[in-house]
Amino acid sequence: MKPLIREMAESDLLQVAELSRELGYPGPLEDLRARFALLTKAGEGGLFVAERDGAIIGFLQVAVRMPLESPVHTEILALSITGRAQRTGAGRALVARAMAFTKERGITSLRVRSNVTRDVSHVFYTQLGFEKQKTQHVYALPLRVR
Ligand SMILES: CC(C)(COP(=O)(O)OP(=O)(O)OC[C@H]1O[C@@H](n2cnc3c(N)ncnc32)[C@H](O)[C@@H]1OP(=O)(O)O)[C@@H](O)C(=O)NCCC(=O)NCCS
């Protein structure tokens, strides 16, 4: 059965937090709520859930990227399908929504960065027609803010 793909609502966040945890991001629900509120206020959209039989089985965040030195594109920032629902077409359906989000804005490129350790995701994205562009290291600098 095809999942229902719809915009994420505040009331979905508890289940989204559980999925995030599964993906390896165990942050507090309150932090998720605060970021959801900011994103909603910004009004850019890009937050979607996949629902089947009334339960959230996956979620997607896609956002517009506008670097000065390269063409505007969209990027999948998060995509997670719960273990029990994997391989049932929900990931494909959410990526189709990301493609529609991209085209609706007249943008012609959708990107995703995926950890080299996520073997399944590499098969998945390749199967969906994504082509590997490059491999990167990610650096972060912790800063104190008063
Ligand atoms: C990667 C992920 C999003 C795929 O979602 P999914 O709903 O399970 O994938 P789908 O059922 O839509 O699969 C689409 C196609 O991808 C390929 N695929 C997906 N999972 C696969 C697997 N475990 N082994 C081989 N091929 C696979 C298949 O070609 C599949 O089509 P088919 O089932 O008709 O053969 C999901 O496994 C997941 O959430 N993984 C953990 C988090 C993650 O890695 N997220 C991506 C980070 S950017």
GROMACS .gro file of C-alpha atoms and ligand atoms in nm:
model
  194
    1MET     CA    1   0.000   0.000   0.000
    2LYS     CA    2   0.134   0.339  -0.100
    3PRO     CA    3   0.214   0.571   0.192
    4LEU     CA    4   0.038   0.903   0.225
    5ILE     CA    5   0.289   1.186   0.183
    6ARG     CA    6   0.188   1.511   0.353
    7GLU     CA    7   0.335   1.820   0.518
    8MET     CA    8   0.466   1.765   0.869
    9ALA     CA    9   0.249   1.897   1.153
   10GLU     CA   10   0.346   1.993   1.508
   11SER     CA   11   0.152   1.690   1.633
   12ASP     CA   12   0.382   1.458   1.433
   13LEU     CA   13   0.693   1.563   1.623
   14LEU     CA   14   0.689   1.291   1.888
   15GLN     CA   15   0.699   1.020   1.621
   16VAL     CA   16   0.950   1.221   1.415
   17ALA     CA   17   1.176   1.240   1.722
   18GLU     CA   18   1.166   0.861   1.749
   19LEU     CA   19   1.262   0.829   1.383
   20SER     CA   20   1.541   1.083   1.429
   21ARG     CA   21   1.671   0.873   1.715
   22GLU     CA   22   1.671   0.572   1.485
   23LEU     CA   23   1.877   0.771   1.235
   24GLY     CA   24   2.129   0.847   1.510
   25TYR     CA   25   2.017   1.194   1.626
   26PRO     CA   26   1.897   1.145   1.986
   27GLY     CA   27   1.824   1.513   2.062
   28PRO     CA   28   1.550   1.618   2.306
   29LEU     CA   29   1.195   1.657   2.173
   30GLU     CA   30   1.191   2.018   2.296
   31ASP     CA   31   1.485   2.105   2.067
   32LEU     CA   32   1.300   1.949   1.775
   33ARG     CA   33   0.988   2.151   1.862
   34ALA     CA   34   1.189   2.474   1.878
   35ARG     CA   35   1.354   2.414   1.539
   36PHE     CA   36   1.018   2.312   1.386
   37ALA     CA   37   0.868   2.640   1.508
   38LEU     CA   38   1.154   2.841   1.356
   39LEU     CA   39   1.132   2.657   1.024
   40THR     CA   40   0.754   2.698   1.014
   41LYS     CA   41   0.790   3.070   1.090
   42ALA     CA   42   1.045   3.105   0.809
   43GLY     CA   43   0.770   2.967   0.581
   44GLU     CA   44   0.998   2.785   0.343
   45GLY     CA   45   0.830   2.446   0.378
   46GLY     CA   46   1.022   2.132   0.296
   47LEU     CA   47   0.914   1.918   0.593
   48PHE     CA   48   0.712   1.610   0.498
   49VAL     CA   49   0.604   1.283   0.657
   50ALA     CA   50   0.509   0.945   0.514
   51GLU     CA   51   0.208   0.793   0.686
   52ARG     CA   52   0.061   0.444   0.663
   53ASP     CA   53  -0.235   0.310   0.865
   54GLY     CA   54  -0.234   0.630   1.071
   55ALA     CA   55   0.129   0.594   1.181
   56ILE     CA   56   0.427   0.804   1.074
   57ILE     CA   57   0.673   0.569   0.905
   58GLY     CA   58   0.919   0.823   0.768
   59PHE     CA   59   1.007   1.187   0.726
   60LEU     CA   60   1.193   1.417   0.492
   61GLN     CA   61   1.348   1.760   0.511
   62VAL     CA   62   1.439   1.928   0.184
   63ALA     CA   63   1.564   2.286   0.156
   64VAL     CA   64   1.669   2.539  -0.107
   65ARG     CA   65   2.046   2.607  -0.118
   66MET     CA   66   2.178   2.926  -0.274
   67PRO     CA   67   2.560   2.930  -0.276
   68LEU     CA   68   2.719   3.234  -0.442
   69GLU     CA   69   2.959   3.031  -0.652
   70SER     CA   70   2.732   2.759  -0.790
   71PRO     CA   71   2.375   2.730  -0.920
   72VAL     CA   72   2.079   2.726  -0.685
   73HIS     CA   73   1.971   2.373  -0.593
   74THR     CA   74   1.773   2.187  -0.331
   75GLU     CA   75   1.920   1.947  -0.079
   76ILE     CA   76   1.773   1.659   0.118
   77LEU     CA   77   1.880   1.737   0.475
   78ALA     CA   78   1.711   1.440   0.638
   79LEU     CA   79   1.538   1.125   0.517
   80SER     CA   80   1.449   0.843   0.750
   81ILE     CA   81   1.216   0.544   0.720
   82THR     CA   82   1.149   0.336   1.029
   83GLY     CA   83   1.309  -0.011   1.016
   84ARG     CA   84   0.982  -0.206   1.000
   85ALA     CA   85   0.862  -0.003   0.698
   86GLN     CA   86   1.185  -0.002   0.500
   87ARG     CA   87   1.184  -0.144   0.149
   88THR     CA   88   0.813  -0.073   0.102
   89GLY     CA   89   0.848   0.232  -0.123
   90ALA     CA   90   0.820   0.506   0.142
   91GLY     CA   91   1.172   0.641   0.082
   92ARG     CA   92   1.106   0.653  -0.291
   93ALA     CA   93   0.775   0.835  -0.232
   94LEU     CA   94   0.941   1.097  -0.006
   95VAL     CA   95   1.218   1.155  -0.261
   96ALA     CA   96   0.945   1.200  -0.525
   97ARG     CA   97   0.801   1.472  -0.298
   98ALA     CA   98   1.146   1.633  -0.274
   99MET     CA   99   1.166   1.628  -0.654
  100ALA     CA  100   0.824   1.795  -0.679
  101PHE     CA  101   0.927   2.055  -0.416
  102THR     CA  102   1.233   2.129  -0.633
  103LYS     CA  103   1.047   2.156  -0.964
  104GLU     CA  104   0.769   2.369  -0.811
  105ARG     CA  105   1.040   2.631  -0.747
  106GLY     CA  106   1.183   2.611  -1.100
  107ILE     CA  107   1.501   2.449  -0.965
  108THR     CA  108   1.669   2.178  -1.170
  109SER     CA  109   1.904   2.003  -0.928
  110LEU     CA  110   1.834   1.801  -0.612
  111ARG     CA  111   2.130   1.693  -0.399
  112VAL     CA  112   2.185   1.482  -0.093
  113ARG     CA  113   2.489   1.416   0.124
  114SER     CA  114   2.501   1.078   0.288
  115ASN     CA  115   2.750   0.937   0.536
  116VAL     CA  116   2.985   0.687   0.371
  117THR     CA  117   2.881   0.433   0.637
  118ARG     CA  118   2.516   0.433   0.523
  119ASP     CA  119   2.560   0.156   0.267
  120VAL     CA  120   2.187   0.108   0.200
  121SER     CA  121   2.137   0.476   0.128
  122HIS     CA  122   2.404   0.465  -0.144
  123VAL     CA  123   2.227   0.177  -0.321
  124PHE     CA  124   1.893   0.357  -0.269
  125TYR     CA  125   1.999   0.694  -0.414
  126THR     CA  126   2.179   0.530  -0.707
  127GLN     CA  127   1.867   0.324  -0.785
  128LEU     CA  128   1.663   0.645  -0.785
  129GLY     CA  129   1.893   0.801  -1.044
  130PHE     CA  130   2.122   1.015  -0.827
  131GLU     CA  131   2.484   1.026  -0.946
  132LYS     CA  132   2.777   1.042  -0.706
  133GLN     CA  133   2.954   1.379  -0.742
  134LYS     CA  134   3.226   1.383  -0.478
  135THR     CA  135   3.342   1.265  -0.135
  136GLN     CA  136   3.405   1.519   0.141
  137HIS     CA  137   3.533   1.553   0.496
  138VAL     CA  138   3.306   1.750   0.730
  139TYR     CA  139   3.470   1.981   0.986
  140ALA     CA  140   3.304   2.155   1.278
  141LEU     CA  141   3.435   2.422   1.514
  142PRO     CA  142   3.267   2.439   1.855
  143LEU     CA  143   3.208   2.803   1.956
  144ARG     CA  144   3.101   2.954   2.283
  145VAL     CA  145   2.817   3.206   2.256
  146ARG     CA  146   2.729   3.422   2.556
  147LIG     C1  147   1.775   0.466   0.278
  147LIG     C2  148   1.626   0.465   0.311
  147LIG     C3  149   1.576   0.608   0.323
  147LIG     C4  150   1.553   0.393   0.195
  147LIG     O1  151   1.413   0.402   0.218
  147LIG     P1  152   1.312   0.281   0.187
  147LIG     O2  153   1.176   0.329   0.205
  147LIG     O3  154   1.355   0.161   0.264
  147LIG     O4  155   1.344   0.253   0.032
  147LIG     P2  156   1.238   0.212  -0.083
  147LIG     O5  157   1.155   0.099  -0.035
  147LIG     O6  158   1.167   0.333  -0.133
  147LIG     O7  159   1.339   0.157  -0.194
  147LIG     C5  160   1.357   0.215  -0.322
  147LIG     C6  161   1.463   0.134  -0.395
  147LIG     O8  162   1.591   0.152  -0.332
  147LIG     C7  163   1.663   0.027  -0.333
  147LIG     N1  164   1.680  -0.021  -0.195
  147LIG     C8  165   1.623   0.030  -0.083
  147LIG     N2  166   1.665  -0.039   0.026
  147LIG     C9  167   1.747  -0.134  -0.019
  147LIG    C10  168   1.820  -0.238   0.046
  147LIG     N3  169   1.815  -0.256   0.179
  147LIG     N4  170   1.897  -0.320  -0.030
  147LIG    C11  171   1.903  -0.305  -0.165
  147LIG     N5  172   1.834  -0.208  -0.232
  147LIG    C12  173   1.759  -0.126  -0.160
  147LIG    C13  174   1.577  -0.071  -0.413
  147LIG     O9  175   1.615  -0.061  -0.549
  147LIG    C14  176   1.438  -0.018  -0.391
  147LIG    O10  177   1.346  -0.051  -0.492
  147LIG     P3  178   1.275  -0.197  -0.489
  147LIG    O11  179   1.231  -0.223  -0.348
  147LIG    O12  180   1.159  -0.179  -0.584
  147LIG    O13  181   1.378  -0.295  -0.535
  147LIG    C15  182   1.597   0.384   0.441
  147LIG    O14  183   1.661   0.258   0.431
  147LIG    C16  184   1.645   0.452   0.568
  147LIG    O15  185   1.575   0.534   0.626
  147LIG     N6  186   1.768   0.419   0.613
  147LIG    C17  187   1.824   0.474   0.736
  147LIG    C18  188   1.851   0.622   0.727
  147LIG    C19  189   1.928   0.664   0.603
  147LIG    O16  190   2.026   0.604   0.560
  147LIG     N7  191   1.880   0.777   0.546
  147LIG    C20  192   1.944   0.841   0.433
  147LIG    C21  193   2.038   0.941   0.489
  147LIG     S1  194   2.060   1.076   0.378
   0.00000   0.00000   0.00000
